[in-house]
Amino acid sequence: MSVGPPSLPSPGVPGAAVQTERPPPAPTGASGPSRREGDGGRGSFVPTWPLIATKFLELRKRRGLMVAVLLLTVGLPVVVLGIRLLFHLVAPHSYGPAGSPSVFAGLTAPMAEFGFIIAATLGATAGTSDLADGVFRHLVVTGRSRLALYLARLPAGLSIVLPLVAVAFALLCFVTAYAGSPQPAALNENGVSVPLHLDQAQLEGWLLGHPEQAARAFSIGPIGVKAEGQGIVQLAPATPTDVRGFVEHNIAGIDSSYTNDELSALNPADNEMAKIGLWLELEVAIGFIVGLGLGSLIGQRTVATIMMIALEIIVTPILANVQIPYFVNGQRLVVGVAMDQLRPAGMATTGGRRIFGGHGALGIPPMPTWAMVSVIVGWIVGWTVIGAWRMATRDA
């Protein structure tokens, strides 16, 4: 016979017994603090500061990658400028100042190219590190939003590469400003002094007003021939009428040559340096964002890095310099072509050519400004969406 719990007598009825009352269970839909309120924003798509700091620390601990990032951003100008300073100190008559305009223009192009490549490599690493380390599943089961896991990589990676590019460019500007050659009062064109800072209309007026100097400065003529005795034929010098006709029909080419020579002889102005610095930062940021999205999409760092290198040094130079019939609008959809059009004038290269396949003068008809901005913004937003979508749909 089972013995139950003892019954207590009711105070109102003698000998009666009552059962111990238990609180009723709370209904399933009862109001109260939700689970998400106490998880520290774990389910939110906005990345928290600890999550960003953790991803930053994971990238920084990759010593080999950090050494490569440091060498290709800060190390490049340090080595080049250090050698130039040493050579000028030893033999100043044979080697010009380290801060000459030609050195400035020659360094900005490879800084942009190598900066894009190393930023893309860092982005591909950030997009695939969880898969490569085998911790993606553990991150998912914690309840963190996958979108937050992806977005945390953006500030973590950019906070590494952007300050290094800023330091490298600041060093280049410092050497250019304080260890450069004295600025000339006029531009020397084939031994002729041409005034500086002329726009196309002003340059045309000066050339038409000084036909003899214009002919010698820009190699106009000799035009026509005049007969000499004993079968000798001598070229006749260009007349003012010949110079006027040549200038009126070729002023665009003359102005382009004048502008390139001016950029190679003068240090960039402060506002031009600021534009170049912002352009470099945008170039590096695009490289990281696209590398991050591509790495997340493919899931393999090596393949994504190789594809980004090919885009920078093979695909973009071809599409930016060679106009393909009936495909010019397709060429303009490449972000490197849009960035070439946005490239500041102070980033002049010799003859408008690219250095090591990097950025140079645009060789195809430029696109409207709104289209250029749309292409750049489209690549940034598009690859961010693609990378976040792939992380959200990937099997854990």
CSV table of C-alpha atoms in Angstrom, one decimal:
chain,number,residue,atom,x,y,z
A,1,MET,CA,0.0,0.0,0.0
A,2,SER,CA,1.4,3.4,-1.1
A,3,VAL,CA,1.6,6.1,1.4
A,4,GLY,CA,0.9,9.6,0.0
A,5,PRO,CA,1.9,12.9,1.5
A,6,PRO,CA,0.2,13.8,4.7
A,7,SER,CA,-3.0,15.9,4.5
A,8,LEU,CA,-3.3,19.0,6.5
A,9,PRO,CA,-6.6,19.7,8.3
A,10,SER,CA,-8.6,22.5,7.0
A,11,PRO,CA,-9.0,25.3,9.5
A,12,GLY,CA,-12.7,25.6,8.6
A,13,VAL,CA,-13.8,22.0,8.5
A,14,PRO,CA,-12.6,19.6,11.2
A,15,GLY,CA,-10.9,16.5,9.9
A,16,ALA,CA,-11.0,17.7,6.2
A,17,ALA,CA,-7.9,17.6,4.2
A,18,VAL,CA,-6.6,19.9,1.5
A,19,GLN,CA,-3.9,19.3,-1.1
A,20,THR,CA,-0.8,21.5,-1.4
A,21,GLU,CA,-1.4,24.1,-4.2
A,22,ARG,CA,1.1,24.4,-7.0
A,23,PRO,CA,1.4,27.6,-9.2
A,24,PRO,CA,-0.1,27.0,-12.6
A,25,PRO,CA,2.4,26.8,-15.5
A,26,ALA,CA,2.9,30.0,-17.4
A,27,PRO,CA,1.3,30.1,-20.8
A,28,THR,CA,3.6,29.6,-23.8
A,29,GLY,CA,2.8,33.0,-25.2
A,30,ALA,CA,3.1,34.9,-22.0
A,31,SER,CA,4.8,38.3,-22.2
A,32,GLY,CA,8.2,38.6,-20.7
A,33,PRO,CA,11.8,39.3,-21.6
A,34,SER,CA,12.6,37.7,-24.9
A,35,ARG,CA,15.6,35.5,-25.5
A,36,ARG,CA,17.2,38.1,-27.9
A,37,GLU,CA,17.1,40.9,-25.3
A,38,GLY,CA,19.6,39.1,-23.1
A,39,ASP,CA,22.0,37.8,-25.8
A,40,GLY,CA,24.0,41.0,-26.1
A,41,GLY,CA,22.7,41.6,-29.7
A,42,ARG,CA,23.8,38.2,-30.8
A,43,GLY,CA,21.0,37.9,-33.3
A,44,SER,CA,21.4,41.4,-34.8
A,45,PHE,CA,22.8,41.8,-38.2
A,46,VAL,CA,24.9,44.8,-37.0
A,47,PRO,CA,28.3,43.6,-36.0
A,48,THR,CA,29.3,44.4,-32.4
A,49,TRP,CA,32.6,45.9,-31.4
A,50,PRO,CA,33.9,42.7,-29.7
A,51,LEU,CA,33.1,40.8,-32.9
A,52,ILE,CA,35.0,43.3,-35.1
A,53,ALA,CA,37.9,43.3,-32.6
A,54,THR,CA,38.1,39.5,-32.7
A,55,LYS,CA,38.2,39.4,-36.5
A,56,PHE,CA,40.9,42.2,-36.5
A,57,LEU,CA,43.0,40.1,-34.1
A,58,GLU,CA,42.6,37.0,-36.2
A,59,LEU,CA,43.9,38.8,-39.3
A,60,ARG,CA,46.7,40.5,-37.4
A,61,LYS,CA,48.0,37.2,-36.0
A,62,ARG,CA,48.7,36.0,-39.5
A,63,ARG,CA,52.3,37.1,-39.4
A,64,GLY,CA,53.3,36.1,-42.9
A,65,LEU,CA,50.3,38.0,-44.4
A,66,MET,CA,51.0,41.1,-42.2
A,67,VAL,CA,54.6,41.2,-43.3
A,68,ALA,CA,53.6,41.1,-46.9
A,69,VAL,CA,51.0,43.9,-46.3
A,70,LEU,CA,53.6,46.0,-44.6
A,71,LEU,CA,56.3,45.5,-47.3
A,72,LEU,CA,53.9,46.2,-50.2
A,73,THR,CA,52.4,49.3,-48.7
A,74,VAL,CA,55.0,51.1,-46.5
A,75,GLY,CA,58.1,49.1,-47.5
A,76,LEU,CA,57.9,50.1,-51.2
A,77,PRO,CA,58.2,53.9,-50.7
A,78,VAL,CA,60.7,53.5,-47.9
A,79,VAL,CA,63.1,51.4,-50.0
A,80,VAL,CA,62.8,53.5,-53.1
A,81,LEU,CA,63.1,56.9,-51.3
A,82,GLY,CA,65.9,55.6,-49.1
A,83,ILE,CA,68.0,54.6,-52.0
A,84,ARG,CA,67.3,57.9,-53.8
A,85,LEU,CA,68.3,59.8,-50.7
A,86,LEU,CA,71.5,57.8,-50.3
A,87,PHE,CA,72.5,58.2,-54.0
A,88,HIS,CA,71.9,61.9,-53.9
A,89,LEU,CA,73.9,62.3,-50.8
A,90,VAL,CA,76.9,60.4,-52.2
A,91,ALA,CA,76.8,61.8,-55.8
A,92,PRO,CA,74.5,64.9,-55.9
A,93,HIS,CA,75.6,65.9,-59.4
A,94,SER,CA,74.8,62.4,-60.9
A,95,TYR,CA,71.5,61.7,-59.0
A,96,GLY,CA,68.8,64.3,-58.5
A,97,PRO,CA,66.9,64.9,-55.3
A,98,ALA,CA,64.8,62.1,-53.9
A,99,GLY,CA,61.7,64.4,-53.8
A,100,SER,CA,61.7,65.2,-57.5
A,101,PRO,CA,58.3,65.3,-59.3
A,102,SER,CA,59.4,62.3,-61.5
A,103,VAL,CA,59.9,60.2,-58.4
A,104,PHE,CA,56.5,61.2,-57.0
A,105,ALA,CA,54.7,60.3,-60.2
A,106,GLY,CA,56.7,57.1,-60.6
A,107,LEU,CA,55.9,55.9,-57.1
A,108,THR,CA,52.2,56.6,-57.0
A,109,ALA,CA,51.3,54.2,-59.8
A,110,PRO,CA,53.0,51.1,-58.3
A,111,MET,CA,51.7,52.0,-54.9
A,112,ALA,CA,48.2,51.9,-56.3
A,113,GLU,CA,48.8,48.6,-58.1
A,114,PHE,CA,50.5,46.8,-55.3
A,115,GLY,CA,48.1,48.3,-52.8
A,116,PHE,CA,45.1,46.9,-54.7
A,117,ILE,CA,46.7,43.5,-54.9
A,118,ILE,CA,47.7,43.2,-51.3
A,119,ALA,CA,44.3,44.5,-50.2
A,120,ALA,CA,42.6,42.0,-52.3
A,121,THR,CA,44.7,39.2,-50.8
A,122,LEU,CA,43.8,40.4,-47.3
A,123,GLY,CA,40.2,40.5,-48.3
A,124,ALA,CA,40.3,37.0,-49.7
A,125,THR,CA,41.9,35.8,-46.5
A,126,ALA,CA,39.3,37.4,-44.4
A,127,GLY,CA,36.5,35.9,-46.5
A,128,THR,CA,37.9,32.3,-46.2
A,129,SER,CA,39.7,32.2,-42.9
A,130,ASP,CA,36.7,30.6,-41.0
A,131,LEU,CA,36.4,27.9,-43.6
A,132,ALA,CA,40.1,27.2,-43.7
A,133,ASP,CA,40.4,27.1,-39.9
A,134,GLY,CA,37.3,24.9,-39.6
A,135,VAL,CA,35.5,27.2,-37.2
A,136,PHE,CA,32.7,28.4,-39.4
A,137,ARG,CA,30.3,25.8,-37.9
A,138,HIS,CA,31.2,26.8,-34.4
A,139,LEU,CA,30.5,30.4,-35.1
A,140,VAL,CA,27.1,29.6,-36.6
A,141,VAL,CA,25.9,27.5,-33.7
A,142,THR,CA,26.6,30.3,-31.3
A,143,GLY,CA,23.5,32.1,-32.7
A,144,ARG,CA,25.4,35.0,-34.2
A,145,SER,CA,23.8,36.5,-37.3
A,146,ARG,CA,25.7,35.4,-40.4
A,147,LEU,CA,25.3,38.8,-41.9
A,148,ALA,CA,27.0,40.3,-38.8
A,149,LEU,CA,29.8,37.7,-39.1
A,150,TYR,CA,30.4,38.9,-42.7
A,151,LEU,CA,30.0,42.7,-42.1
A,152,ALA,CA,32.5,42.5,-39.2
A,153,ARG,CA,35.2,41.7,-41.7
A,154,LEU,CA,34.9,45.0,-43.5
A,155,PRO,CA,36.0,47.4,-40.7
A,156,ALA,CA,38.4,44.8,-39.4
A,157,GLY,CA,40.3,44.5,-42.6
A,158,LEU,CA,40.1,48.1,-43.7
A,159,SER,CA,41.4,49.3,-40.4
A,160,ILE,CA,44.6,47.3,-41.2
A,161,VAL,CA,45.3,48.3,-44.8
A,162,LEU,CA,44.0,51.9,-45.0
A,163,PRO,CA,46.2,53.4,-42.2
A,164,LEU,CA,49.3,51.7,-43.7
A,165,VAL,CA,48.6,53.2,-47.2
A,166,ALA,CA,48.0,56.6,-45.5
A,167,VAL,CA,51.4,56.4,-43.8
A,168,ALA,CA,53.2,55.4,-47.0
A,169,PHE,CA,51.6,58.2,-49.0
A,170,ALA,CA,52.3,60.7,-46.2
A,171,LEU,CA,56.0,59.7,-46.3
A,172,LEU,CA,56.1,60.2,-50.0
A,173,CYS,CA,54.5,63.7,-49.7
A,174,PHE,CA,56.9,64.6,-46.9
A,175,VAL,CA,60.0,63.7,-49.0
A,176,THR,CA,58.6,65.5,-52.0
A,177,ALA,CA,57.9,68.7,-50.1
A,178,TYR,CA,61.2,68.8,-48.1
A,179,ALA,CA,63.7,66.9,-50.2
A,180,GLY,CA,62.7,68.0,-53.7
A,181,SER,CA,64.3,70.2,-56.3
A,182,PRO,CA,63.7,74.0,-56.6
A,183,GLN,CA,60.6,74.7,-58.6
A,184,PRO,CA,61.3,76.4,-62.0
A,185,ALA,CA,59.8,79.7,-62.9
A,186,ALA,CA,59.1,78.6,-66.4
A,187,LEU,CA,58.7,75.4,-68.3
A,188,ASN,CA,61.7,74.4,-70.5
A,189,GLU,CA,60.5,73.1,-73.9
A,190,ASN,CA,63.5,72.3,-76.2
A,191,GLY,CA,65.4,75.3,-74.8
A,192,VAL,CA,62.4,77.7,-74.9
A,193,SER,CA,60.9,79.1,-71.7
A,194,VAL,CA,57.1,78.6,-71.8
A,195,PRO,CA,55.0,80.1,-69.0
A,196,LEU,CA,53.6,77.7,-66.4
A,197,HIS,CA,50.0,77.0,-65.4
A,198,LEU,CA,48.4,77.8,-68.8
A,199,ASP,CA,45.1,76.2,-69.8
A,200,GLN,CA,44.5,75.2,-73.4
A,201,ALA,CA,43.1,78.6,-74.5
A,202,GLN,CA,45.9,80.5,-72.8
A,203,LEU,CA,48.5,78.2,-74.3
A,204,GLU,CA,47.1,78.6,-77.8
A,205,GLY,CA,47.2,82.4,-77.4
A,206,TRP,CA,50.8,82.3,-76.3
A,207,LEU,CA,51.8,80.1,-79.2
A,208,LEU,CA,50.1,82.3,-81.8
A,209,GLY,CA,51.7,85.4,-80.3
A,210,HIS,CA,55.2,83.8,-80.3
A,211,PRO,CA,55.4,81.8,-83.5
A,212,GLU,CA,59.2,81.5,-83.6
A,213,GLN,CA,59.4,80.2,-80.0
A,214,ALA,CA,56.4,78.0,-80.6
A,215,ALA,CA,58.1,76.3,-83.6
A,216,ARG,CA,61.2,75.6,-81.7
A,217,ALA,CA,59.5,74.5,-78.4
A,218,PHE,CA,57.1,72.0,-80.0
A,219,SER,CA,59.0,71.1,-83.1
A,220,ILE,CA,56.7,72.8,-85.6
A,221,GLY,CA,58.2,72.6,-89.1
A,222,PRO,CA,60.2,72.9,-91.1
A,223,ILE,CA,57.4,72.8,-93.7
A,224,GLY,CA,58.0,72.8,-97.5
A,225,VAL,CA,61.3,72.9,-99.4
A,226,LYS,CA,63.3,75.4,-101.2
A,227,ALA,CA,65.7,74.6,-104.0
A,228,GLU,CA,69.4,75.2,-103.7
A,229,GLY,CA,72.1,75.1,-106.3
A,230,GLN,CA,74.0,71.9,-107.4
A,231,GLY,CA,71.0,69.7,-106.7
A,232,ILE,CA,70.9,70.4,-102.9
A,233,VAL,CA,67.4,70.6,-101.5
A,234,GLN,CA,67.0,72.4,-98.1
A,235,LEU,CA,63.8,72.3,-95.9
A,236,ALA,CA,62.3,75.7,-95.4
A,237,PRO,CA,61.6,76.9,-91.9
A,238,ALA,CA,58.1,77.2,-90.7
A,239,THR,CA,56.5,80.6,-91.3
A,240,PRO,CA,54.1,82.3,-88.9
A,241,THR,CA,51.2,81.2,-91.1
A,242,ASP,CA,52.4,77.6,-91.0
A,243,VAL,CA,52.7,77.8,-87.2
A,244,ARG,CA,49.1,79.2,-86.9
A,245,GLY,CA,47.7,76.5,-89.0
A,246,PHE,CA,49.5,73.8,-87.1
A,247,VAL,CA,48.6,75.1,-83.7
A,248,GLU,CA,44.9,75.6,-84.6
A,249,HIS,CA,44.6,72.0,-85.9
A,250,ASN,CA,46.8,70.3,-83.2
A,251,ILE,CA,46.2,72.4,-80.0
A,252,ALA,CA,44.8,69.4,-78.1
A,253,GLY,CA,47.9,67.3,-78.7
A,254,ILE,CA,50.2,70.3,-77.9
A,255,ASP,CA,48.2,71.0,-74.7
A,256,SER,CA,48.5,67.3,-73.6
A,257,SER,CA,52.3,67.3,-74.2
A,258,TYR,CA,52.6,70.7,-72.3
A,259,THR,CA,50.5,69.3,-69.4
A,260,ASN,CA,52.6,66.1,-69.1
A,261,ASP,CA,55.8,68.1,-69.2
A,262,GLU,CA,54.5,70.5,-66.5
A,263,LEU,CA,53.5,67.6,-64.2
A,264,SER,CA,56.9,66.1,-64.6
A,265,ALA,CA,58.7,69.3,-63.8
A,266,LEU,CA,56.6,70.6,-60.9
A,267,ASN,CA,55.7,69.2,-57.5
A,268,PRO,CA,51.9,68.6,-57.1
A,269,ALA,CA,50.0,71.2,-55.3
A,270,ASP,CA,48.7,70.5,-51.8
A,271,ASN,CA,45.1,70.0,-53.0
A,272,GLU,CA,46.4,67.7,-55.8
A,273,MET,CA,48.3,65.6,-53.2
A,274,ALA,CA,45.1,65.3,-51.1
A,275,LYS,CA,43.2,64.1,-54.2
A,276,ILE,CA,45.8,61.5,-55.0
A,277,GLY,CA,45.8,60.3,-51.4
A,278,LEU,CA,42.0,59.9,-51.3
A,279,TRP,CA,42.2,58.1,-54.7
A,280,LEU,CA,44.7,55.7,-53.4
A,281,GLU,CA,42.6,54.9,-50.3
A,282,LEU,CA,39.6,54.3,-52.5
A,283,GLU,CA,41.6,52.0,-54.8
A,284,VAL,CA,42.8,49.9,-51.8
A,285,ALA,CA,39.3,49.8,-50.2
A,286,ILE,CA,37.8,48.5,-53.5
A,287,GLY,CA,40.5,45.9,-53.7
A,288,PHE,CA,39.7,44.6,-50.2
A,289,ILE,CA,35.9,44.7,-50.6
A,290,VAL,CA,36.0,42.8,-53.9
A,291,GLY,CA,38.6,40.3,-52.6
A,292,LEU,CA,36.4,39.7,-49.5
A,293,GLY,CA,33.3,39.1,-51.6
A,294,LEU,CA,35.0,36.9,-54.1
A,295,GLY,CA,36.7,34.9,-51.4
A,296,SER,CA,33.4,34.4,-49.6
A,297,LEU,CA,31.8,33.3,-52.9
A,298,ILE,CA,34.5,30.8,-53.9
A,299,GLY,CA,35.6,29.7,-50.5
A,300,GLN,CA,39.2,29.4,-51.6
A,301,ARG,CA,41.8,32.1,-50.8
A,302,THR,CA,44.3,31.1,-53.5
A,303,VAL,CA,41.9,31.1,-56.4
A,304,ALA,CA,40.4,34.4,-55.4
A,305,THR,CA,43.8,36.0,-55.0
A,306,ILE,CA,45.0,34.8,-58.4
A,307,MET,CA,41.8,36.1,-60.1
A,308,MET,CA,42.2,39.5,-58.4
A,309,ILE,CA,45.9,39.7,-59.6
A,310,ALA,CA,44.8,38.9,-63.1
A,311,LEU,CA,42.1,41.5,-63.0
A,312,GLU,CA,44.6,44.2,-61.9
A,313,ILE,CA,47.6,43.5,-64.2
A,314,ILE,CA,46.1,41.8,-67.2
A,315,VAL,CA,42.4,42.4,-67.7
A,316,THR,CA,42.1,46.0,-66.7
A,317,PRO,CA,45.1,47.3,-68.7
A,318,ILE,CA,43.8,45.7,-71.8
A,319,LEU,CA,40.2,46.9,-71.4
A,320,ALA,CA,41.4,50.5,-70.5
A,321,ASN,CA,43.8,50.9,-73.4
A,322,VAL,CA,42.3,48.9,-76.3
A,323,GLN,CA,38.9,49.8,-77.6
A,324,ILE,CA,37.0,46.7,-78.6
A,325,PRO,CA,34.4,47.4,-81.4
A,326,TYR,CA,30.8,47.3,-80.2
A,327,PHE,CA,32.0,46.5,-76.6
A,328,VAL,CA,33.1,49.8,-75.2
A,329,ASN,CA,30.2,49.9,-72.8
A,330,GLY,CA,31.1,46.5,-71.5
A,331,GLN,CA,34.7,47.7,-71.0
A,332,ARG,CA,33.5,50.6,-68.9
A,333,LEU,CA,31.8,48.2,-66.5
A,334,VAL,CA,35.2,47.1,-65.1
A,335,VAL,CA,35.9,49.0,-61.9
A,336,GLY,CA,39.6,49.5,-62.9
A,337,VAL,CA,38.5,51.4,-66.1
A,338,ALA,CA,36.3,53.7,-64.0
A,339,MET,CA,39.1,54.3,-61.5
A,340,ASP,CA,41.5,55.2,-64.4
A,341,GLN,CA,39.0,57.9,-65.5
A,342,LEU,CA,38.8,59.1,-61.9
A,343,ARG,CA,42.6,59.1,-61.5
A,344,PRO,CA,43.9,62.6,-60.5
A,345,ALA,CA,46.0,64.5,-63.0
A,346,GLY,CA,49.0,64.5,-60.7
A,347,MET,CA,49.4,60.8,-61.2
A,348,ALA,CA,51.2,61.2,-64.5
A,349,THR,CA,53.1,58.4,-66.0
A,350,THR,CA,55.8,58.6,-68.7
A,351,GLY,CA,54.0,59.1,-72.0
A,352,GLY,CA,50.7,58.3,-70.5
A,353,ARG,CA,51.6,54.6,-70.3
A,354,ARG,CA,51.0,52.2,-67.5
A,355,ILE,CA,53.7,51.1,-65.1
A,356,PHE,CA,53.9,47.3,-64.6
A,357,GLY,CA,50.4,47.1,-66.0
A,358,GLY,CA,49.1,49.5,-63.4
A,359,HIS,CA,47.1,52.6,-63.7
A,360,GLY,CA,47.8,55.1,-66.5
A,361,ALA,CA,46.0,57.3,-69.0
A,362,LEU,CA,42.6,56.0,-70.2
A,363,GLY,CA,42.9,54.9,-73.8
A,364,ILE,CA,39.2,54.5,-74.6
A,365,PRO,CA,36.5,57.2,-74.8
A,366,PRO,CA,35.6,58.3,-71.2
A,367,MET,CA,32.2,57.6,-69.8
A,368,PRO,CA,29.8,60.2,-68.2
A,369,THR,CA,30.5,61.1,-64.6
A,370,TRP,CA,27.3,59.6,-63.4
A,371,ALA,CA,28.2,56.3,-65.1
A,372,MET,CA,31.7,56.3,-63.6
A,373,VAL,CA,30.3,56.8,-60.1
A,374,SER,CA,27.7,54.1,-60.7
A,375,VAL,CA,30.3,51.6,-61.7
A,376,ILE,CA,32.4,52.2,-58.7
A,377,VAL,CA,29.5,52.2,-56.2
A,378,GLY,CA,28.0,49.1,-58.0
A,379,TRP,CA,31.2,47.1,-57.5
A,380,ILE,CA,31.4,48.0,-53.8
A,381,VAL,CA,27.7,47.3,-53.0
A,382,GLY,CA,27.4,44.4,-55.4
A,383,TRP,CA,30.4,42.4,-54.1
A,384,THR,CA,29.3,43.1,-50.5
A,385,VAL,CA,25.9,41.7,-51.2
A,386,ILE,CA,27.3,38.7,-53.0
A,387,GLY,CA,29.7,37.9,-50.2
A,388,ALA,CA,27.1,38.3,-47.5
A,389,TRP,CA,24.6,36.2,-49.4
A,390,ARG,CA,27.0,33.4,-49.9
A,391,MET,CA,27.9,33.4,-46.2
A,392,ALA,CA,24.2,33.4,-45.2
A,393,THR,CA,23.4,30.4,-47.5
A,394,ARG,CA,26.5,28.3,-46.9
A,395,ASP,CA,26.1,25.0,-45.2
A,396,ALA,CA,27.6,24.9,-41.7
